[in-house]
Amino acid sequence: MSYPPPLQAVVDELGRFPGVGPKSAQRIAFWLMRQPSEDVARLAQSIEEMKTRLSFCERLLQHRRDLGTLPICAATIDVTKRRSVSSRISDVVAVERSGAFHGTYHVLHGS
């Protein structure tokens, strides 16, 4: 079945997400169509703001806020001697919230 071009474009883009196959992409696209325009606009604005205001630290490959220096990168040399290797950013966030580790992170981004 052929979808109208704007719908097909959304299905194609959603299908590029990790773990989202063609059927899931179609379900999400149709769900988005049923949502109020304000909700969809808020989602699009949140994604745009994330891409504009966040990037990855070139040294540690961890997210950084507002394109500034990561606090851990500005820390003393003793703290930077400890490094944790993590598969995902979400793991780093969980460890940081616990306060159990004081050092730097290297994030493999799913590798």
mmCIF file of N, CA, C and O in Angstrom:
data_model
loop_
_atom_site.group_PDB
_atom_site.id
_atom_site.type_symbol
_atom_site.label_atom_id
_atom_site.label_comp_id
_atom_site.label_asym_id
_atom_site.label_seq_id
_atom_site.Cartn_x
_atom_site.Cartn_y
_atom_site.Cartn_z
ATOM 1 N N MET A 1 0.840 -1.181 0.000
ATOM 2 C CA MET A 1 0.000 0.000 0.000
ATOM 3 C C MET A 1 0.881 1.239 0.000
ATOM 4 O O MET A 1 1.870 1.319 0.713
ATOM 5 N N SER A 2 0.498 2.203 -0.761
ATOM 6 C CA SER A 2 1.241 3.449 -0.872
ATOM 7 C C SER A 2 0.586 4.508 0.017
ATOM 8 O O SER A 2 -0.626 4.712 -0.042
ATOM 9 N N TYR A 3 1.394 5.159 0.858
ATOM 10 C CA TYR A 3 0.901 6.221 1.729
ATOM 11 C C TYR A 3 1.146 7.563 1.072
ATOM 12 O O TYR A 3 2.034 7.700 0.233
ATOM 13 N N PRO A 4 0.391 8.592 1.483
ATOM 14 C CA PRO A 4 0.687 9.943 0.984
ATOM 15 C C PRO A 4 2.133 10.310 1.344
ATOM 16 O O PRO A 4 2.650 9.885 2.389
ATOM 17 N N PRO A 5 2.809 11.072 0.508
ATOM 18 C CA PRO A 5 4.231 11.379 0.727
ATOM 19 C C PRO A 5 4.586 11.885 2.131
ATOM 20 O O PRO A 5 5.586 11.428 2.701
ATOM 21 N N PRO A 6 3.801 12.798 2.744
ATOM 22 C CA PRO A 6 4.191 13.243 4.091
ATOM 23 C C PRO A 6 4.162 12.107 5.119
ATOM 24 O O PRO A 6 5.039 12.011 5.977
ATOM 25 N N LEU A 7 3.170 11.234 5.018
ATOM 26 C CA LEU A 7 3.077 10.098 5.931
ATOM 27 C C LEU A 7 4.205 9.106 5.668
ATOM 28 O O LEU A 7 4.846 8.606 6.598
ATOM 29 N N GLN A 8 4.473 8.835 4.407
ATOM 30 C CA GLN A 8 5.541 7.896 4.064
ATOM 31 C C GLN A 8 6.896 8.413 4.548
ATOM 32 O O GLN A 8 7.732 7.642 5.021
ATOM 33 N N ALA A 9 7.097 9.724 4.475
ATOM 34 C CA ALA A 9 8.358 10.309 4.947
ATOM 35 C C ALA A 9 8.535 10.072 6.444
ATOM 36 O O ALA A 9 9.624 9.723 6.911
ATOM 37 N N VAL A 10 7.462 10.228 7.227
ATOM 38 C CA VAL A 10 7.532 9.988 8.672
ATOM 39 C C VAL A 10 7.778 8.511 8.943
ATOM 40 O O VAL A 10 8.618 8.152 9.781
ATOM 41 N N VAL A 11 7.090 7.625 8.259
ATOM 42 C CA VAL A 11 7.292 6.175 8.429
ATOM 43 C C VAL A 11 8.746 5.813 8.118
ATOM 44 O O VAL A 11 9.390 5.071 8.873
ATOM 45 N N ASP A 12 9.270 6.361 7.032
ATOM 46 C CA ASP A 12 10.661 6.071 6.650
ATOM 47 C C ASP A 12 11.639 6.548 7.717
ATOM 48 O O ASP A 12 12.585 5.841 8.069
ATOM 49 N N GLU A 13 11.431 7.760 8.243
ATOM 50 C CA GLU A 13 12.344 8.308 9.252
ATOM 51 C C GLU A 13 12.243 7.532 10.563
ATOM 52 O O GLU A 13 13.261 7.249 11.189
ATOM 53 N N LEU A 14 11.037 7.203 10.979
ATOM 54 C CA LEU A 14 10.880 6.421 12.213
ATOM 55 C C LEU A 14 11.511 5.042 12.062
ATOM 56 O O LEU A 14 12.067 4.493 13.019
ATOM 57 N N GLY A 15 11.449 4.473 10.861
ATOM 58 C CA GLY A 15 12.042 3.165 10.600
ATOM 59 C C GLY A 15 13.556 3.164 10.715
ATOM 60 O O GLY A 15 14.169 2.098 10.806
ATOM 61 N N ARG A 16 14.173 4.330 10.746
ATOM 62 C CA ARG A 16 15.625 4.423 10.907
ATOM 63 C C ARG A 16 16.041 4.331 12.372
ATOM 64 O O ARG A 16 17.216 4.152 12.673
ATOM 65 N N PHE A 17 15.077 4.466 13.303
ATOM 66 C CA PHE A 17 15.400 4.386 14.724
ATOM 67 C C PHE A 17 15.827 2.969 15.071
ATOM 68 O O PHE A 17 15.281 1.995 14.529
ATOM 69 N N PRO A 18 16.772 2.831 15.999
ATOM 70 C CA PRO A 18 17.188 1.490 16.428
ATOM 71 C C PRO A 18 16.005 0.729 17.033
ATOM 72 O O PRO A 18 15.273 1.281 17.858
ATOM 73 N N GLY A 19 15.808 -0.475 16.596
ATOM 74 C CA GLY A 19 14.758 -1.327 17.143
ATOM 75 C C GLY A 19 13.364 -1.045 16.617
ATOM 76 O O GLY A 19 12.401 -1.661 17.057
ATOM 77 N N VAL A 20 13.230 -0.110 15.686
ATOM 78 C CA VAL A 20 11.915 0.214 15.122
ATOM 79 C C VAL A 20 11.869 -0.318 13.698
ATOM 80 O O VAL A 20 12.549 0.183 12.812
ATOM 81 N N GLY A 21 11.071 -1.346 13.509
ATOM 82 C CA GLY A 21 10.917 -1.930 12.181
ATOM 83 C C GLY A 21 9.799 -1.234 11.416
ATOM 84 O O GLY A 21 9.168 -0.296 11.923
ATOM 85 N N PRO A 22 9.515 -1.696 10.206
ATOM 86 C CA PRO A 22 8.490 -1.057 9.373
ATOM 87 C C PRO A 22 7.105 -1.019 10.017
ATOM 88 O O PRO A 22 6.411 -0.008 9.960
ATOM 89 N N LYS A 23 6.696 -2.110 10.653
ATOM 90 C CA LYS A 23 5.359 -2.146 11.276
ATOM 91 C C LYS A 23 5.268 -1.177 12.447
ATOM 92 O O LYS A 23 4.288 -0.459 12.593
ATOM 93 N N SER A 24 6.312 -1.169 13.283
ATOM 94 C CA SER A 24 6.312 -0.237 14.417
ATOM 95 C C SER A 24 6.335 1.203 13.928
ATOM 96 O O SER A 24 5.655 2.071 14.493
ATOM 97 N N ALA A 25 7.097 1.475 12.897
ATOM 98 C CA ALA A 25 7.158 2.822 12.333
ATOM 99 C C ALA A 25 5.776 3.258 11.842
ATOM 100 O O ALA A 25 5.360 4.404 12.066
ATOM 101 N N GLN A 26 5.057 2.356 11.206
ATOM 102 C CA GLN A 26 3.706 2.674 10.736
ATOM 103 C C GLN A 26 2.775 2.945 11.910
ATOM 104 O O GLN A 26 2.008 3.919 11.892
ATOM 105 N N ARG A 27 2.845 2.104 12.960
ATOM 106 C CA ARG A 27 1.986 2.302 14.129
ATOM 107 C C ARG A 27 2.266 3.646 14.792
ATOM 108 O O ARG A 27 1.340 4.372 15.169
ATOM 109 N N ILE A 28 3.537 3.992 14.947
ATOM 110 C CA ILE A 28 3.886 5.266 15.576
ATOM 111 C C ILE A 28 3.404 6.429 14.712
ATOM 112 O O ILE A 28 2.854 7.410 15.227
ATOM 113 N N ALA A 29 3.596 6.332 13.405
ATOM 114 C CA ALA A 29 3.164 7.410 12.504
ATOM 115 C C ALA A 29 1.652 7.614 12.584
ATOM 116 O O ALA A 29 1.177 8.757 12.681
ATOM 117 N N PHE A 30 0.893 6.523 12.577
ATOM 118 C CA PHE A 30 -0.565 6.657 12.672
ATOM 119 C C PHE A 30 -0.975 7.176 14.046
ATOM 120 O O PHE A 30 -1.927 7.950 14.165
ATOM 121 N N TRP A 31 -0.263 6.784 15.093
ATOM 122 C CA TRP A 31 -0.536 7.298 16.433
ATOM 123 C C TRP A 31 -0.292 8.810 16.458
ATOM 124 O O TRP A 31 -1.097 9.558 17.003
ATOM 125 N N LEU A 32 0.823 9.246 15.854
ATOM 126 C CA LEU A 32 1.123 10.676 15.805
ATOM 127 C C LEU A 32 0.027 11.450 15.070
ATOM 128 O O LEU A 32 -0.329 12.561 15.461
ATOM 129 N N MET A 33 -0.515 10.850 14.024
ATOM 130 C CA MET A 33 -1.582 11.522 13.265
ATOM 131 C C MET A 33 -2.826 11.732 14.125
ATOM 132 O O MET A 33 -3.560 12.701 13.930
ATOM 133 N N ARG A 34 -3.066 10.821 15.071
ATOM 134 C CA ARG A 34 -4.253 10.923 15.920
ATOM 135 C C ARG A 34 -4.069 11.904 17.080
ATOM 136 O O ARG A 34 -5.039 12.269 17.732
ATOM 137 N N GLN A 35 -2.860 12.324 17.351
ATOM 138 C CA GLN A 35 -2.582 13.214 18.482
ATOM 139 C C GLN A 35 -2.894 14.657 18.118
ATOM 140 O O GLN A 35 -2.842 15.049 16.962
ATOM 141 N N PRO A 36 -3.206 15.462 19.146
ATOM 142 C CA PRO A 36 -3.434 16.892 18.882
ATOM 143 C C PRO A 36 -2.168 17.532 18.291
ATOM 144 O O PRO A 36 -1.041 17.152 18.643
ATOM 145 N N SER A 37 -2.369 18.479 17.421
ATOM 146 C CA SER A 37 -1.244 19.146 16.762
ATOM 147 C C SER A 37 -0.269 19.741 17.765
ATOM 148 O O SER A 37 0.945 19.721 17.549
ATOM 149 N N GLU A 38 -0.773 20.250 18.890
ATOM 150 C CA GLU A 38 0.095 20.849 19.905
ATOM 151 C C GLU A 38 1.055 19.815 20.486
ATOM 152 O O GLU A 38 2.217 20.113 20.756
ATOM 153 N N ASP A 39 0.563 18.584 20.700
ATOM 154 C CA ASP A 39 1.411 17.529 21.259
ATOM 155 C C ASP A 39 2.523 17.143 20.286
ATOM 156 O O ASP A 39 3.667 16.944 20.682
ATOM 157 N N VAL A 40 2.176 17.032 19.019
ATOM 158 C CA VAL A 40 3.169 16.669 18.005
ATOM 159 C C VAL A 40 4.185 17.802 17.843
ATOM 160 O O VAL A 40 5.388 17.555 17.732
ATOM 161 N N ALA A 41 3.710 19.032 17.885
ATOM 162 C CA ALA A 41 4.617 20.181 17.786
ATOM 163 C C ALA A 41 5.560 20.220 18.986
ATOM 164 O O ALA A 41 6.756 20.524 18.835
ATOM 165 N N ARG A 42 5.060 19.898 20.179
ATOM 166 C CA ARG A 42 5.905 19.880 21.372
ATOM 167 C C ARG A 42 6.979 18.801 21.261
ATOM 168 O O ARG A 42 8.136 19.022 21.616
ATOM 169 N N LEU A 43 6.621 17.639 20.725
ATOM 170 C CA LEU A 43 7.595 16.569 20.504
ATOM 171 C C LEU A 43 8.669 17.017 19.515
ATOM 172 O O LEU A 43 9.869 16.864 19.765
ATOM 173 N N ALA A 44 8.245 17.586 18.404
ATOM 174 C CA ALA A 44 9.199 18.060 17.390
ATOM 175 C C ALA A 44 10.105 19.143 17.959
ATOM 176 O O ALA A 44 11.317 19.134 17.723
ATOM 177 N N GLN A 45 9.543 20.050 18.760
ATOM 178 C CA GLN A 45 10.339 21.116 19.367
ATOM 179 C C GLN A 45 11.334 20.536 20.370
ATOM 180 O O GLN A 45 12.481 20.983 20.434
ATOM 181 N N SER A 46 10.922 19.524 21.137
ATOM 182 C CA SER A 46 11.830 18.897 22.104
ATOM 183 C C SER A 46 13.005 18.232 21.405
ATOM 184 O O SER A 46 14.150 18.330 21.862
ATOM 185 N N ILE A 47 12.750 17.570 20.295
ATOM 186 C CA ILE A 47 13.819 16.920 19.535
ATOM 187 C C ILE A 47 14.770 17.977 18.972
ATOM 188 O O ILE A 47 15.994 17.837 19.069
ATOM 189 N N GLU A 48 14.221 19.034 18.417
ATOM 190 C CA GLU A 48 15.052 20.108 17.862
ATOM 191 C C GLU A 48 15.896 20.758 18.949
ATOM 192 O O GLU A 48 17.091 21.010 18.750
ATOM 193 N N GLU A 49 15.302 21.023 20.103
ATOM 194 C CA GLU A 49 16.044 21.646 21.210
ATOM 195 C C GLU A 49 17.159 20.722 21.703
ATOM 196 O O GLU A 49 18.263 21.169 21.995
ATOM 197 N N MET A 50 16.883 19.426 21.781
ATOM 198 C CA MET A 50 17.912 18.470 22.191
ATOM 199 C C MET A 50 19.099 18.534 21.238
ATOM 200 O O MET A 50 20.255 18.609 21.666
ATOM 201 N N LYS A 51 18.837 18.537 19.939
ATOM 202 C CA LYS A 51 19.908 18.568 18.951
ATOM 203 C C LYS A 51 20.648 19.900 18.959
ATOM 204 O O LYS A 51 21.838 19.948 18.687
ATOM 205 N N THR A 52 19.958 20.987 19.265
ATOM 206 C CA THR A 52 20.573 22.308 19.277
ATOM 207 C C THR A 52 21.399 22.541 20.538
ATOM 208 O O THR A 52 22.489 23.101 20.474
ATOM 209 N N ARG A 53 20.891 22.088 21.685
ATOM 210 C CA ARG A 53 21.517 22.434 22.963
ATOM 211 C C ARG A 53 22.444 21.373 23.525
ATOM 212 O O ARG A 53 23.172 21.647 24.472
ATOM 213 N N LEU A 54 22.413 20.165 22.990
ATOM 214 C CA LEU A 54 23.258 19.101 23.510
ATOM 215 C C LEU A 54 24.172 18.574 22.426
ATOM 216 O O LEU A 54 23.824 18.557 21.253
ATOM 217 N N SER A 55 25.345 18.134 22.836
ATOM 218 C CA SER A 55 26.257 17.467 21.921
ATOM 219 C C SER A 55 27.047 16.460 22.736
ATOM 220 O O SER A 55 26.811 16.291 23.925
ATOM 221 N N PHE A 56 27.990 15.806 22.128
ATOM 222 C CA PHE A 56 28.818 14.843 22.827
ATOM 223 C C PHE A 56 30.193 15.430 23.074
ATOM 224 O O PHE A 56 30.778 16.071 22.200
ATOM 225 N N CYS A 57 30.698 15.223 24.265
ATOM 226 C CA CYS A 57 32.045 15.658 24.619
ATOM 227 C C CYS A 57 33.027 14.882 23.746
ATOM 228 O O CYS A 57 32.983 13.659 23.693
ATOM 229 N N GLU A 58 33.911 15.581 23.053
ATOM 230 C CA GLU A 58 34.855 14.912 22.160
ATOM 231 C C GLU A 58 35.837 14.032 22.926
ATOM 232 O O GLU A 58 36.326 13.039 22.406
ATOM 233 N N ARG A 59 36.106 14.392 24.162
ATOM 234 C CA ARG A 59 37.080 13.633 24.946
ATOM 235 C C ARG A 59 36.481 12.353 25.509
ATOM 236 O O ARG A 59 37.081 11.291 25.451
ATOM 237 N N LEU A 60 35.278 12.428 26.056
ATOM 238 C CA LEU A 60 34.698 11.284 26.752
ATOM 239 C C LEU A 60 33.518 10.652 26.027
ATOM 240 O O LEU A 60 33.005 9.644 26.465
ATOM 241 N N LEU A 61 33.057 11.257 24.961
ATOM 242 C CA LEU A 61 31.898 10.779 24.212
ATOM 243 C C LEU A 61 30.658 10.669 25.085
ATOM 244 O O LEU A 61 29.831 9.803 24.925
ATOM 245 N N GLN A 62 30.556 11.575 26.052
ATOM 246 C CA GLN A 62 29.389 11.645 26.923
ATOM 247 C C GLN A 62 28.620 12.900 26.550
ATOM 248 O O GLN A 62 29.192 13.864 26.052
ATOM 249 N N HIS A 63 27.293 12.909 26.804
ATOM 250 C CA HIS A 63 26.525 14.113 26.462
ATOM 251 C C HIS A 63 26.966 15.280 27.321
ATOM 252 O O HIS A 63 27.429 15.113 28.430
ATOM 253 N N ARG A 64 26.871 16.468 26.764
ATOM 254 C CA ARG A 64 27.164 17.674 27.527
ATOM 255 C C ARG A 64 26.043 18.671 27.289
ATOM 256 O O ARG A 64 25.459 18.718 26.210
ATOM 257 N N ARG A 65 25.765 19.461 28.293
ATOM 258 C CA ARG A 65 24.659 20.404 28.222
ATOM 259 C C ARG A 65 25.110 21.731 27.614
ATOM 260 O O ARG A 65 26.173 22.217 27.919
ATOM 261 N N ASP A 66 24.238 22.305 26.821
ATOM 262 C CA ASP A 66 24.440 23.644 26.279
ATOM 263 C C ASP A 66 25.817 23.842 25.659
ATOM 264 O O ASP A 66 26.386 24.918 25.727
ATOM 265 N N LEU A 67 26.367 22.809 25.086
ATOM 266 C CA LEU A 67 27.635 22.856 24.390
ATOM 267 C C LEU A 67 28.779 23.347 25.274
ATOM 268 O O LEU A 67 29.790 23.814 24.800
ATOM 269 N N GLY A 68 28.617 23.229 26.581
ATOM 270 C CA GLY A 68 29.664 23.652 27.513
ATOM 271 C C GLY A 68 30.575 22.484 27.858
ATOM 272 O O GLY A 68 30.423 21.373 27.374
ATOM 273 N N THR A 69 31.550 22.750 28.720
ATOM 274 C CA THR A 69 32.487 21.724 29.142
ATOM 275 C C THR A 69 31.824 20.840 30.185
ATOM 276 O O THR A 69 31.129 21.334 31.065
ATOM 277 N N LEU A 70 32.055 19.556 30.088
ATOM 278 C CA LEU A 70 31.549 18.647 31.116
ATOM 279 C C LEU A 70 32.233 18.960 32.438
ATOM 280 O O LEU A 70 33.447 19.160 32.469
ATOM 281 N N PRO A 71 31.485 18.970 33.537
ATOM 282 C CA PRO A 71 32.110 19.229 34.832
ATOM 283 C C PRO A 71 33.227 18.237 35.146
ATOM 284 O O PRO A 71 34.250 18.609 35.705
ATOM 285 N N ILE A 72 33.058 16.994 34.756
ATOM 286 C CA ILE A 72 34.063 15.982 35.050
ATOM 287 C C ILE A 72 35.361 16.264 34.287
ATOM 288 O O ILE A 72 36.448 15.947 34.751
ATOM 289 N N CYS A 73 35.275 16.909 33.123
ATOM 290 C CA CYS A 73 36.470 17.239 32.344
ATOM 291 C C CYS A 73 37.276 18.347 33.007
ATOM 292 O O CYS A 73 38.474 18.464 32.792
ATOM 293 N N ALA A 74 36.596 19.177 33.795
ATOM 294 C CA ALA A 74 37.276 20.270 34.482
ATOM 295 C C ALA A 74 37.742 19.848 35.875
ATOM 296 O O ALA A 74 38.309 20.646 36.602
ATOM 297 N N ALA A 75 37.534 18.603 36.252
ATOM 298 C CA ALA A 75 37.861 18.116 37.599
ATOM 299 C C ALA A 75 39.368 17.952 37.762
ATOM 300 O O ALA A 75 40.138 18.024 36.809
ATOM 301 N N THR A 76 39.761 17.659 38.977
ATOM 302 C CA THR A 76 41.184 17.491 39.275
ATOM 303 C C THR A 76 41.720 16.230 38.617
ATOM 304 O O THR A 76 40.986 15.322 38.256
ATOM 305 N N ILE A 77 43.025 16.139 38.527
ATOM 306 C CA ILE A 77 43.677 15.011 37.878
ATOM 307 C C ILE A 77 43.393 13.692 38.599
ATOM 308 O O ILE A 77 43.281 12.654 37.977
ATOM 309 N N ASP A 78 43.233 13.712 39.939
ATOM 310 C CA ASP A 78 42.964 12.490 40.683
ATOM 311 C C ASP A 78 41.651 11.855 40.257
ATOM 312 O O ASP A 78 41.543 10.647 40.132
ATOM 313 N N VAL A 79 40.636 12.687 40.028
ATOM 314 C CA VAL A 79 39.334 12.168 39.614
ATOM 315 C C VAL A 79 39.413 11.570 38.215
ATOM 316 O O VAL A 79 38.812 10.543 37.930
ATOM 317 N N THR A 80 40.180 12.173 37.329
ATOM 318 C CA THR A 80 40.228 11.694 35.954
ATOM 319 C C THR A 80 41.037 10.415 35.804
ATOM 320 O O THR A 80 41.066 9.835 34.734
ATOM 321 N N LYS A 81 41.692 9.962 36.866
ATOM 322 C CA LYS A 81 42.436 8.709 36.789
ATOM 323 C C LYS A 81 41.496 7.506 36.796
ATOM 324 O O LYS A 81 41.888 6.421 36.390
ATOM 325 N N ARG A 82 40.279 7.692 37.267
ATOM 326 C CA ARG A 82 39.305 6.610 37.301
ATOM 327 C C ARG A 82 38.371 6.752 36.109
ATOM 328 O O ARG A 82 37.784 7.797 35.891
ATOM 329 N N ARG A 83 38.228 5.684 35.346
ATOM 330 C CA ARG A 83 37.375 5.727 34.167
ATOM 331 C C ARG A 83 36.457 4.515 34.162
ATOM 332 O O ARG A 83 36.888 3.406 34.399
ATOM 333 N N SER A 84 35.202 4.769 33.851
ATOM 334 C CA SER A 84 34.216 3.709 33.725
ATOM 335 C C SER A 84 33.813 3.615 32.256
ATOM 336 O O SER A 84 33.531 4.628 31.622
ATOM 337 N N VAL A 85 33.787 2.407 31.727
ATOM 338 C CA VAL A 85 33.344 2.192 30.353
ATOM 339 C C VAL A 85 31.900 1.729 30.408
ATOM 340 O O VAL A 85 31.558 0.802 31.141
ATOM 341 N N SER A 86 31.062 2.402 29.646
ATOM 342 C CA SER A 86 29.634 2.115 29.663
ATOM 343 C C SER A 86 29.138 1.895 28.243
ATOM 344 O O SER A 86 29.639 2.493 27.299
ATOM 345 N N SER A 87 28.142 1.050 28.119
ATOM 346 C CA SER A 87 27.565 0.772 26.809
ATOM 347 C C SER A 87 26.649 1.901 26.338
ATOM 348 O O SER A 87 26.620 2.225 25.161
ATOM 349 N N ARG A 88 25.903 2.496 27.286
ATOM 350 C CA ARG A 88 24.907 3.499 26.907
ATOM 351 C C ARG A 88 24.960 4.711 27.827
ATOM 352 O O ARG A 88 25.324 4.607 28.995
ATOM 353 N N ILE A 89 24.528 5.840 27.304
ATOM 354 C CA ILE A 89 24.436 7.074 28.091
ATOM 355 C C ILE A 89 23.496 6.871 29.275
ATOM 356 O O ILE A 89 23.745 7.374 30.365
ATOM 357 N N SER A 90 22.405 6.127 29.074
ATOM 358 C CA SER A 90 21.446 5.932 30.158
ATOM 359 C C SER A 90 22.094 5.250 31.359
ATOM 360 O O SER A 90 21.718 5.515 32.505
ATOM 361 N N ASP A 91 23.094 4.399 31.120
ATOM 362 C CA ASP A 91 23.813 3.763 32.233
ATOM 363 C C ASP A 91 24.625 4.794 33.006
ATOM 364 O O ASP A 91 24.703 4.753 34.239
ATOM 365 N N VAL A 92 25.242 5.733 32.291
ATOM 366 C CA VAL A 92 26.026 6.786 32.940
ATOM 367 C C VAL A 92 25.117 7.640 33.817
ATOM 368 O O VAL A 92 25.462 7.971 34.953
ATOM 369 N N VAL A 93 23.943 7.980 33.291
ATOM 370 C CA VAL A 93 22.999 8.800 34.051
ATOM 371 C C VAL A 93 22.611 8.085 35.345
ATOM 372 O O VAL A 93 22.580 8.695 36.419
ATOM 373 N N ALA A 94 22.359 6.790 35.277
ATOM 374 C CA ALA A 94 21.985 6.029 36.469
ATOM 375 C C ALA A 94 23.111 6.015 37.497
ATOM 376 O O ALA A 94 22.879 6.197 38.698
ATOM 377 N N VAL A 95 24.350 5.811 37.047
ATOM 378 C CA VAL A 95 25.494 5.793 37.966
ATOM 379 C C VAL A 95 25.688 7.175 38.578
ATOM 380 O O VAL A 95 25.938 7.302 39.781
ATOM 381 N N GLU A 96 25.567 8.220 37.769
ATOM 382 C CA GLU A 96 25.721 9.584 38.279
ATOM 383 C C GLU A 96 24.676 9.908 39.339
ATOM 384 O O GLU A 96 24.973 10.537 40.337
ATOM 385 N N ARG A 97 23.435 9.466 39.108
ATOM 386 C CA ARG A 97 22.373 9.720 40.091
ATOM 387 C C ARG A 97 22.661 9.023 41.419
ATOM 388 O O ARG A 97 22.302 9.517 42.471
ATOM 389 N N SER A 98 23.303 7.871 41.346
ATOM 390 C CA SER A 98 23.610 7.130 42.576
ATOM 391 C C SER A 98 24.724 7.789 43.374
ATOM 392 O O SER A 98 24.819 7.607 44.584
ATOM 393 N N GLY A 99 25.593 8.532 42.692
ATOM 394 C CA GLY A 99 26.714 9.179 43.362
ATOM 395 C C GLY A 99 27.799 8.204 43.794
ATOM 396 O O GLY A 99 28.699 8.561 44.553
ATOM 397 N N ALA A 100 27.750 6.973 43.302
ATOM 398 C CA ALA A 100 28.682 5.930 43.744
ATOM 399 C C ALA A 100 30.036 5.981 43.038
ATOM 400 O O ALA A 100 30.999 5.429 43.540
ATOM 401 N N PHE A 101 30.110 6.636 41.902
ATOM 402 C CA PHE A 101 31.361 6.660 41.130
ATOM 403 C C PHE A 101 31.825 8.093 40.943
ATOM 404 O O PHE A 101 31.039 8.984 40.611
ATOM 405 N N HIS A 102 33.115 8.312 41.151
ATOM 406 C CA HIS A 102 33.698 9.639 40.952
ATOM 407 C C HIS A 102 34.873 9.477 39.991
ATOM 408 O O HIS A 102 35.943 9.038 40.367
ATOM 409 N N GLY A 103 34.628 9.784 38.757
ATOM 410 C CA GLY A 103 35.652 9.645 37.735
ATOM 411 C C GLY A 103 35.074 10.037 36.396
ATOM 412 O O GLY A 103 34.068 10.723 36.309
ATOM 413 N N THR A 104 35.697 9.585 35.325
ATOM 414 C CA THR A 104 35.237 9.908 33.982
ATOM 415 C C THR A 104 34.604 8.677 33.359
ATOM 416 O O THR A 104 34.765 7.559 33.834
ATOM 417 N N TYR A 105 33.900 8.898 32.286
ATOM 418 C CA TYR A 105 33.193 7.829 31.586
ATOM 419 C C TYR A 105 33.627 7.787 30.123
ATOM 420 O O TYR A 105 33.889 8.819 29.530
ATOM 421 N N HIS A 106 33.637 6.588 29.594
ATOM 422 C CA HIS A 106 33.787 6.409 28.156
ATOM 423 C C HIS A 106 32.553 5.632 27.713
ATOM 424 O O HIS A 106 32.305 4.527 28.178
ATOM 425 N N VAL A 107 31.736 6.237 26.849
ATOM 426 C CA VAL A 107 30.483 5.634 26.436
ATOM 427 C C VAL A 107 30.633 5.042 25.039
ATOM 428 O O VAL A 107 31.069 5.713 24.118
ATOM 429 N N LEU A 108 30.293 3.759 24.912
ATOM 430 C CA LEU A 108 30.439 3.049 23.638
ATOM 431 C C LEU A 108 29.238 3.246 22.709
ATOM 432 O O LEU A 108 29.288 2.844 21.563
ATOM 433 N N HIS A 109 28.162 3.835 23.203
ATOM 434 C CA HIS A 109 26.955 4.082 22.418
ATOM 435 C C HIS A 109 26.404 2.814 21.787
ATOM 436 O O HIS A 109 26.162 2.746 20.581
ATOM 437 N N GLY A 110 26.251 1.776 22.606
ATOM 438 C CA GLY A 110 25.612 0.548 22.161
ATOM 439 C C GLY A 110 26.559 -0.475 21.555
ATOM 440 O O GLY A 110 26.154 -1.572 21.219
ATOM 441 N N SER A 111 27.823 -0.145 21.397
ATOM 442 C CA SER A 111 28.768 -1.082 20.801
ATOM 443 C C SER A 111 29.075 -2.217 21.748
ATOM 444 O O SER A 111 29.108 -2.057 22.942
#
